[in-house]
Short mmCIF file of C-alpha atoms in Angstrom, two decimals:
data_model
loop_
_atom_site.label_atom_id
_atom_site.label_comp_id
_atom_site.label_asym_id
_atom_site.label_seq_id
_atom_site.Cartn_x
_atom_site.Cartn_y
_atom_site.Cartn_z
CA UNK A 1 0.88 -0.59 4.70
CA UNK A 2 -1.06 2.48 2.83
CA UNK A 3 -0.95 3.41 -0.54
CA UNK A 4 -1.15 6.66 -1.92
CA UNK A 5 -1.72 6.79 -6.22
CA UNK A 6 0.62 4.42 -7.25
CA UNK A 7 2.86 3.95 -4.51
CA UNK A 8 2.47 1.95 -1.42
CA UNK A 9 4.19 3.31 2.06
CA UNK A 10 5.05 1.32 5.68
CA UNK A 11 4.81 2.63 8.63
CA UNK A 12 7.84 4.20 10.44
CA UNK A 13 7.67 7.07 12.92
CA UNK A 14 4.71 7.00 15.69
CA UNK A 15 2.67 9.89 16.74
CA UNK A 16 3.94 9.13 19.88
CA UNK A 17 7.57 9.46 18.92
CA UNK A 18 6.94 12.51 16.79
CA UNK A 19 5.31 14.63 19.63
CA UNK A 20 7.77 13.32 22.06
CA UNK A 21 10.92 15.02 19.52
CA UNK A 22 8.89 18.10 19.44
CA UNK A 23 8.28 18.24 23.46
CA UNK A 24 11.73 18.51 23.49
CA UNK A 25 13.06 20.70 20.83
CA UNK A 26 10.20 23.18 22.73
CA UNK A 27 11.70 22.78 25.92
CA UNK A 28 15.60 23.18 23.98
CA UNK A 29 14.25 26.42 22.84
CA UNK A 30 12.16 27.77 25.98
CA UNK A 31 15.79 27.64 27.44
CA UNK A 32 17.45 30.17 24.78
CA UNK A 33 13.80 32.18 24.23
CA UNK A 34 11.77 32.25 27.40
CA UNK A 35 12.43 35.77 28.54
CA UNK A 36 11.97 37.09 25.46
CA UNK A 37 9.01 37.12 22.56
CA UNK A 38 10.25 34.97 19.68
CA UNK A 39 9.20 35.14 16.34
CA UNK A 40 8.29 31.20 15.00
CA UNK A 41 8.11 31.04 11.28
CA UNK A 42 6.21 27.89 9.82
CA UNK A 43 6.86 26.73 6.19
CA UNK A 44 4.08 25.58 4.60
CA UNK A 45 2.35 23.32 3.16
CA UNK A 46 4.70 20.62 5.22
CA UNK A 47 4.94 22.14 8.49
CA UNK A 48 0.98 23.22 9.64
CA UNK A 49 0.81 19.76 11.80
CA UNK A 50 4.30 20.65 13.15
CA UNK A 51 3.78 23.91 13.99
CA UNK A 52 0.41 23.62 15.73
CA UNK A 53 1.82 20.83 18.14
CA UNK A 54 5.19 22.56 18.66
CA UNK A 55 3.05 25.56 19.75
CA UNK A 56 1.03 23.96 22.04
CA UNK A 57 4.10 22.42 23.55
CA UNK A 58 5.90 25.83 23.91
CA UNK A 59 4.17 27.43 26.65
CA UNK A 60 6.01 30.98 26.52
CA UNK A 61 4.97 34.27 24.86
CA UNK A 62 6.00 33.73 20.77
CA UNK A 63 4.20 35.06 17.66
CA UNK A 64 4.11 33.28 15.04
CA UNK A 65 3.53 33.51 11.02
CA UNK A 66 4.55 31.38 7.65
CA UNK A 67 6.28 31.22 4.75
CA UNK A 68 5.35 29.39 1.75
CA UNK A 69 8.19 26.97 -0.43
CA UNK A 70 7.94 24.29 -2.56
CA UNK A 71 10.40 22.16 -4.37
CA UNK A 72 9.21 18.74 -4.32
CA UNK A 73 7.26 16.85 -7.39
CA UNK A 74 6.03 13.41 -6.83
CA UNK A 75 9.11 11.59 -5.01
CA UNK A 76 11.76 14.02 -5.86
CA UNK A 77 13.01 17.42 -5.78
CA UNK A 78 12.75 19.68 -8.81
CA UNK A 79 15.96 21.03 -7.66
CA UNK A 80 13.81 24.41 -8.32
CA UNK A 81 12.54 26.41 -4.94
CA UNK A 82 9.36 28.99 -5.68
CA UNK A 83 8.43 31.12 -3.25
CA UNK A 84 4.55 31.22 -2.92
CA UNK A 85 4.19 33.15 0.18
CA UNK A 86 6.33 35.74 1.70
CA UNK A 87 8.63 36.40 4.83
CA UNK A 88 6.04 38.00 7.21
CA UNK A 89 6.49 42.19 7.82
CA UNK A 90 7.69 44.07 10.46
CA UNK A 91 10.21 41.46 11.41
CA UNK A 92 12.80 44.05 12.50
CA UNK A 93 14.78 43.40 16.07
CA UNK A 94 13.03 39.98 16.58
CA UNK A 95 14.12 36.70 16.91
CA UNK A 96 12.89 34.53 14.44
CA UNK A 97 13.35 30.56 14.33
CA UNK A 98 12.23 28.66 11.12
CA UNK A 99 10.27 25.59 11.94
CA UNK A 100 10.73 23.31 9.23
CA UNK A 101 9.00 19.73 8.46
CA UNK A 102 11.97 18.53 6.75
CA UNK A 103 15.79 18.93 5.82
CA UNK A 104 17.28 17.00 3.06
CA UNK A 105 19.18 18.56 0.63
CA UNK A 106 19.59 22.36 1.99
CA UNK A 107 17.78 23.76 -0.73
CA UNK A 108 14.77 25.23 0.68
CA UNK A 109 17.19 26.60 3.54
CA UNK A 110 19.33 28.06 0.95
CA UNK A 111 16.13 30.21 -0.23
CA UNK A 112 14.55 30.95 3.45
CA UNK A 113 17.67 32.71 4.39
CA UNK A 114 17.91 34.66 0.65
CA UNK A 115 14.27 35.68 1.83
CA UNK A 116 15.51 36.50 5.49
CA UNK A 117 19.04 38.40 3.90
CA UNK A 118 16.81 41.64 3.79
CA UNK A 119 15.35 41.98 7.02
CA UNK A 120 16.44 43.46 10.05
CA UNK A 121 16.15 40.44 12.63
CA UNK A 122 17.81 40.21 15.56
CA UNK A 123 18.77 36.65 15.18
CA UNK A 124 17.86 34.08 12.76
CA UNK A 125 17.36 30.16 13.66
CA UNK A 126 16.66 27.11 12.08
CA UNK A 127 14.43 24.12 13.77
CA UNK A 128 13.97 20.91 11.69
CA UNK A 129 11.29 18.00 12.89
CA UNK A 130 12.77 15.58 10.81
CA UNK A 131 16.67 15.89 9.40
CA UNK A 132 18.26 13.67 6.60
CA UNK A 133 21.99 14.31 8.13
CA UNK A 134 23.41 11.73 5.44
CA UNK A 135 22.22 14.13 2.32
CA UNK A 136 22.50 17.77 3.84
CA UNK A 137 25.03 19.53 2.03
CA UNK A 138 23.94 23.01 3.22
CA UNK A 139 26.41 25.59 4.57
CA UNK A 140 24.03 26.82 7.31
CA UNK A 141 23.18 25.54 11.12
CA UNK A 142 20.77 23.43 11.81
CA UNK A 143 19.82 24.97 15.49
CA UNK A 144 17.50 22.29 16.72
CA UNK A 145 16.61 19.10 15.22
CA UNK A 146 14.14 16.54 16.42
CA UNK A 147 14.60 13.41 14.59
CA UNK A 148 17.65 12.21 12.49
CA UNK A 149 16.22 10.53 10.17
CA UNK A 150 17.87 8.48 6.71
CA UNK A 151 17.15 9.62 3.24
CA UNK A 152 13.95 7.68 2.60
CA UNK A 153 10.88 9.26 1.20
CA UNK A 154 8.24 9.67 3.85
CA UNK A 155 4.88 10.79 4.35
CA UNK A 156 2.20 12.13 7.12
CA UNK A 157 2.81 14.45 9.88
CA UNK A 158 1.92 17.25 6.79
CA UNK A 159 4.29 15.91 4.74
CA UNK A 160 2.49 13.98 1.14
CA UNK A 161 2.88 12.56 -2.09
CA UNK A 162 1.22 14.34 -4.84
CA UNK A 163 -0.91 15.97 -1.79
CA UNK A 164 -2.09 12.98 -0.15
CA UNK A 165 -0.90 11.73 3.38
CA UNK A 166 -0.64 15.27 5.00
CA UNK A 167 -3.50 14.22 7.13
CA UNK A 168 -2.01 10.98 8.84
CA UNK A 169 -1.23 11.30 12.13
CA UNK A 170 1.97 9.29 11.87
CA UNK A 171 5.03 9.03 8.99
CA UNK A 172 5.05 6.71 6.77
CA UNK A 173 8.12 5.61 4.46
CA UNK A 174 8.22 4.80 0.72
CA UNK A 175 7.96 0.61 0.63
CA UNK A 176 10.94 -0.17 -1.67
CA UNK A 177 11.09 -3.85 -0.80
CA UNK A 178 11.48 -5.93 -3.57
CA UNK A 179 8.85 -8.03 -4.86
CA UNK A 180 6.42 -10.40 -2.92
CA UNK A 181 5.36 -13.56 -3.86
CA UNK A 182 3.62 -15.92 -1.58
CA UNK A 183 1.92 -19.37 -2.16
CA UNK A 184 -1.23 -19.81 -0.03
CA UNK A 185 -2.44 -22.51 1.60
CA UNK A 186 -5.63 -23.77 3.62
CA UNK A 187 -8.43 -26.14 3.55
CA UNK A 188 -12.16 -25.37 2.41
CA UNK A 189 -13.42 -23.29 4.19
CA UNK A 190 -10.64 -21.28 5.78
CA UNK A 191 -10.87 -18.18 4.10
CA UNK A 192 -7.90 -18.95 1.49
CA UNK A 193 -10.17 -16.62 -0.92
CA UNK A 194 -11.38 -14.26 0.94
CA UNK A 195 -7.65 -13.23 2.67
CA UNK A 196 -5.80 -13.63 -0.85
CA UNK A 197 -8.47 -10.66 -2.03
CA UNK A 198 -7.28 -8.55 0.77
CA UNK A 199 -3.76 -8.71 0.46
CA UNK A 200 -3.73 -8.35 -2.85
CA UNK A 201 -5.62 -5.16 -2.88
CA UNK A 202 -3.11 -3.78 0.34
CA UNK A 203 0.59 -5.17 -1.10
CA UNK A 204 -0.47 -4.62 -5.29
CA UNK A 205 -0.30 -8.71 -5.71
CA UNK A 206 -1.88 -10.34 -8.24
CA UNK A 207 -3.74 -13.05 -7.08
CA UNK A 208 -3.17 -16.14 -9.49
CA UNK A 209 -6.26 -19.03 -8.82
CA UNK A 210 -4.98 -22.21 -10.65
CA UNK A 211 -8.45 -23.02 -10.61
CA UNK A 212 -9.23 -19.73 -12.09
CA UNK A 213 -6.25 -19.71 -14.75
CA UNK A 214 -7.44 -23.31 -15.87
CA UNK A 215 -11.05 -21.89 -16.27
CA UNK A 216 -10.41 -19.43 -17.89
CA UNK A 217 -8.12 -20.79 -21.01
CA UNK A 218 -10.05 -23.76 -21.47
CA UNK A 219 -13.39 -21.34 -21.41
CA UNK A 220 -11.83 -18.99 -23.87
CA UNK A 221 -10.32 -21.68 -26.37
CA UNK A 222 -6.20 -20.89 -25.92
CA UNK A 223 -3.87 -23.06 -27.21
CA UNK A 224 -2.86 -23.77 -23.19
CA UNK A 225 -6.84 -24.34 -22.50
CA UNK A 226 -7.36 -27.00 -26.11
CA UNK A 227 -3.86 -28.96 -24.81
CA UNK A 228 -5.24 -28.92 -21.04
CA UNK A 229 -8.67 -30.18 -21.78
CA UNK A 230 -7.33 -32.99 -23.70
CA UNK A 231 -5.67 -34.39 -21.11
CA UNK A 232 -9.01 -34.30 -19.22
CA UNK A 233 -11.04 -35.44 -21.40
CA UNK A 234 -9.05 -38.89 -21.45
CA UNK A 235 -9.27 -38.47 -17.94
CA UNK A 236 -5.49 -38.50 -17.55
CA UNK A 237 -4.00 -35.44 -14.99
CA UNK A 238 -2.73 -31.96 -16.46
CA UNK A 239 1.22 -32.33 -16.75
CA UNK A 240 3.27 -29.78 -14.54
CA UNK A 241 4.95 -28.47 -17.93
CA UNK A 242 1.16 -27.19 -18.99
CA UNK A 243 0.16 -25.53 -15.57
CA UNK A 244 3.68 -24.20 -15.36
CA UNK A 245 2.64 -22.32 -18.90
CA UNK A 246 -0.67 -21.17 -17.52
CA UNK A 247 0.82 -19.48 -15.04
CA UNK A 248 4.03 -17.92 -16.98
CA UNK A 249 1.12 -15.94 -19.43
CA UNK A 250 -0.35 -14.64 -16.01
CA UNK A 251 2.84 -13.12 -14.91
CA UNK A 252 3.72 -12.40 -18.02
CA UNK A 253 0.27 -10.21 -18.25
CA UNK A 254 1.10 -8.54 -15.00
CA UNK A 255 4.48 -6.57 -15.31
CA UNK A 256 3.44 -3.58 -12.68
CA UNK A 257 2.17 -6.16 -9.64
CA UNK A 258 4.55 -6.15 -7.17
CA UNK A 259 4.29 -9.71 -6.61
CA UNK A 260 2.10 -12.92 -6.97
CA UNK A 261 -0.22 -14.96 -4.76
CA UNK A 262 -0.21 -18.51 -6.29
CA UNK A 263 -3.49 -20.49 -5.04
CA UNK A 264 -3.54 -23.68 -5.87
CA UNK A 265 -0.38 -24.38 -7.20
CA UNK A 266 1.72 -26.22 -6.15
CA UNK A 267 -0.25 -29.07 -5.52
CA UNK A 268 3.02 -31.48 -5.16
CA UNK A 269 7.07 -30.99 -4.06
CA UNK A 270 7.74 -32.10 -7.53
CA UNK A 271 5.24 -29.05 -8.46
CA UNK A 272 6.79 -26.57 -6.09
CA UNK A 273 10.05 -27.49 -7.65
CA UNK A 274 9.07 -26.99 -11.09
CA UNK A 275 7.09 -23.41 -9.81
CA UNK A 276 11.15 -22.25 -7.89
CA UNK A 277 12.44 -23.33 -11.67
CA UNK A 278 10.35 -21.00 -13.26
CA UNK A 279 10.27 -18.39 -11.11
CA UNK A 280 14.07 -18.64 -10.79
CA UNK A 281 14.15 -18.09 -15.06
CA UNK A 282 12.28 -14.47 -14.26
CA UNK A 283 14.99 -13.56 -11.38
CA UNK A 284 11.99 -13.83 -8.88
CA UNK A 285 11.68 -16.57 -5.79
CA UNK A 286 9.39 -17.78 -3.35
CA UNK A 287 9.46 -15.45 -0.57
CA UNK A 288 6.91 -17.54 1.68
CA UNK A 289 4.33 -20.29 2.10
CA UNK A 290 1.43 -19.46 3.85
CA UNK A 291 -0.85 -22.03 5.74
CA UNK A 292 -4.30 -20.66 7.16
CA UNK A 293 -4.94 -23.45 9.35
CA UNK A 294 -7.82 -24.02 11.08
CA UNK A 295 -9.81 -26.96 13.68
CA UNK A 296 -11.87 -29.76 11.10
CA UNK A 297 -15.10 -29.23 13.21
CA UNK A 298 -15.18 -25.62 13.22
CA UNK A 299 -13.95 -25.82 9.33
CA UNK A 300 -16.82 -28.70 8.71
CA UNK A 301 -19.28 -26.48 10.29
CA UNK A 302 -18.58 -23.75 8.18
CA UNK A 303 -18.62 -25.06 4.71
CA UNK A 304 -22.23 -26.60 6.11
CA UNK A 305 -23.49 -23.12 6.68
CA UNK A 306 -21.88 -21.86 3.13
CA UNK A 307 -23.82 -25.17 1.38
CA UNK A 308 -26.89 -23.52 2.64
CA UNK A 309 -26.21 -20.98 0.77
CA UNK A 310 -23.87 -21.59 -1.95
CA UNK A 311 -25.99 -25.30 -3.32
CA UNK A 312 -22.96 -26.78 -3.23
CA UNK A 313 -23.29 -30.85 -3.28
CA UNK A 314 -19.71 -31.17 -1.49
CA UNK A 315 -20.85 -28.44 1.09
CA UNK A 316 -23.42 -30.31 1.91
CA UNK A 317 -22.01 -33.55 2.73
CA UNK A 318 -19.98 -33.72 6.09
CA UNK A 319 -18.16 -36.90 4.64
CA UNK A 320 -17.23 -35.33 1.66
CA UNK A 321 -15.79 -32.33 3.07
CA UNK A 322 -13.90 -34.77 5.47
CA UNK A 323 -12.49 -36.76 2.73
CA UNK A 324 -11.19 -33.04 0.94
CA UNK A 325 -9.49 -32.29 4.31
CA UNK A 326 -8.15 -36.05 4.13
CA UNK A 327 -7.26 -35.34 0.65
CA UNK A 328 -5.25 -31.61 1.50
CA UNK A 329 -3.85 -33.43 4.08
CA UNK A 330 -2.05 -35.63 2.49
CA UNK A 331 -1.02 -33.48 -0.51
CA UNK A 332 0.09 -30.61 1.83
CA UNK A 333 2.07 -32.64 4.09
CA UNK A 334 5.00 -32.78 1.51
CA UNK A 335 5.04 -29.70 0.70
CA UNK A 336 5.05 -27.98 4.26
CA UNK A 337 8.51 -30.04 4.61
CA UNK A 338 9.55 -29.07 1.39
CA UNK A 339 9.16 -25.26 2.15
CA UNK A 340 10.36 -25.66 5.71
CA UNK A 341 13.79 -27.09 5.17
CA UNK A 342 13.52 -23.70 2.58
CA UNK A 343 13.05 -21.80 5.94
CA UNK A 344 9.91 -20.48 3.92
CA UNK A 345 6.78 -22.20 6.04
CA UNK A 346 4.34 -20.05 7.75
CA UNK A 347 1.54 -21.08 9.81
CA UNK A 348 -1.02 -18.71 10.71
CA UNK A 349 -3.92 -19.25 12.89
CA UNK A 350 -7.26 -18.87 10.38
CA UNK A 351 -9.82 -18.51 12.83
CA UNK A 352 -11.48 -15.48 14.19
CA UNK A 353 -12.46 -12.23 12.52
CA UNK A 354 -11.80 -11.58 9.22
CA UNK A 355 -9.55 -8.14 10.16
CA UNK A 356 -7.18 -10.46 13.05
CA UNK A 357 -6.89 -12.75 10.90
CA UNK A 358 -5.21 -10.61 7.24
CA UNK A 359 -3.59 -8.39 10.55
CA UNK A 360 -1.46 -12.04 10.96
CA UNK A 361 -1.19 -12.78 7.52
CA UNK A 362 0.45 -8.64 7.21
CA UNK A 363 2.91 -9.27 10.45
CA UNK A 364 4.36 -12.76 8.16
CA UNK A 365 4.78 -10.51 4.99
CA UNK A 366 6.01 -7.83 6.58
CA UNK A 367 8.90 -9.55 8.30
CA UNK A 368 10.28 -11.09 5.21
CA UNK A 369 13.54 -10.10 4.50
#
């Protein structure tokens, strides 16, 4: 997953496959043009990667030149095609094939064969990388296509949003899943904190810390923050209903995140009921549960090395981090069943380097329905 400004894009077309198309749609042409000096007309901006491996693949005499069009602002067409650069001169008696990036609507063909009404070519072609058959409503040919493609909004290969993404060697399409909210799991010391900051930088999640959330109400005086610390100052446990609140303000705050990483919560199966409940009142869900799991030793010998560092008393103790696994043990045991008869459990492997590991945590995200 990229993102570009404000959008975020998946990968769909390899280089591979792209070059491949274009291999052949050379070779469908070197059939029709090889004993004769074609004319190959690139439109710009979109085309320039196109064209330069489409020439290299077509090893035959051929000139070549470029038009300039545009019609696309942001995601969608203006509906509106300028012509910035013109159709090349002393076109007369050749045979001239458009190489387009992309065919959607017909538009932009409409206007390349107004500009080409006035010349004297001998023939007049059109060749189209990528083709959205489903939306074309254009009365002309296209002559050779390399991939049929559906109507989604894509990016690389020369083609951008807002000018970004021409550079990237492969397409990418417009992400419209809907949103993504996971609950993470691990013990201390797997790298629950450090992997929740990643993906919520590459997906737009915003990542909600109970411990955090609690912090920061109680720190800052809220009504939420006065009621919690009440309860903890009699030493009795925060009820559900209150964290349940906490978090309801936080993705309440957060209207534009695509989705929510909830750390910490739920603790219980009578918690990760009352968190579906909630998130059931906003028309949202639970996509998946995520477990970073990890061996005890190497886990134990990690949150030593941190203590070193971090003063910690319980990362300091090997007895005390035992008795926290002990303690997530236990608590996480119920839950893992309760999201697994769900079909929502996920366990990914939390050792190794910090890259393999968010790569496995992407793969789980990325196959959810």
């Amino acid at each position: 997953m990229i993102k570009l400004h404000d959008k975020f894009f998946k990968p769909y077309l390899k280089e591979e496959q792209i070059l491949n198309a274009i291999a052949k749609m050379a070779k469908d042409i070197a059939k029709d043009y090889k004993d004769e000096v074609p004319l190959f007309v690139g439109v710009l901006n979109g085309a320039f990667m196109f064209v330069s491996d489409f020439l290299k693949a077509y090893q035959h005499p051929c000139e070549v030149s470029f038009v300039r069009l545009s019609s696309y602002q942001g995601l969608t067409s203006t509906g509106i095609v300028e012509t910035l650069l013109d159709v090349p001169e002393e076109m007369e008696g050749k045979s001239v094939i458009i190489l387009e990036d992309v065919v959607d609507t017909g538009r932009t063909l409409k206007q390349l064969v107004h500009l080409f009404s006035n010349t004297n070519v001998k023939e007049f072609k059109i060749a189209a990388l990528f083709y959205k058959s489903e939306v074309y409503n254009g009365e002309y040919p296209i002559d050779y296509i390399g991939l049929d493609i559906p109507d989604n909004f894509i990016v690389g290969y020369g083609l951008d949003y807002n000018e970004l993404g021409r550079n990237l060697r492969e397409v990418y399409q417009l992400n419209q899943a809907n949103m993504i909210n996971l609950v993470l799991f691990g013990k201390p010391g797997a790298g629950k904190g450090t992997q929740a900051g990643f993906l919520k930088e590459k997906y737009n999640l915003k990542h909600i810390s109970t411990g955090d959330v609690f912090r920061y109400n109680i720190q800052n005086g809220t009504d939420l923050g006065m009621l919690a610390k009440s309860y903890i100052d009699r030493g009795d446990l925060v009820p559900d209903a209150v964290t349940i609140d906490m978090l309801k303000d936080e993705v309440e705050k957060n209207p534009d995140a695509a989705g929510f990483i909830f750390d910490g919560f739920p603790r219980t199966a009578a918690q990760a009921e009352a968190l579906d409940n909630f998130l059931e009142s906003k028309n949202m869900r639970v996509d998946a549960t995520i477990a970073l799991e990890a061996d005890d030793d190497i886990l134990v010998a990690r949150l030593l090395e941190r203590g070193k560092v971090s003063g910690r008393s319980d990362d300091q103790d090997e007895s005390k981090i035992r008795n926290r696994f002990d303690e997530y043990n236990e608590k996480t045991a119920p839950l893992k069943a309760y999201y697994q008869k769900q079909g929502k459990f996920h366990s990914v492997n939390g050792i190794g380097d910090i890259d393999e590991i968010t790569t496995r945590l992407s793969q789980v995200i990325e196959s959810l329905d």
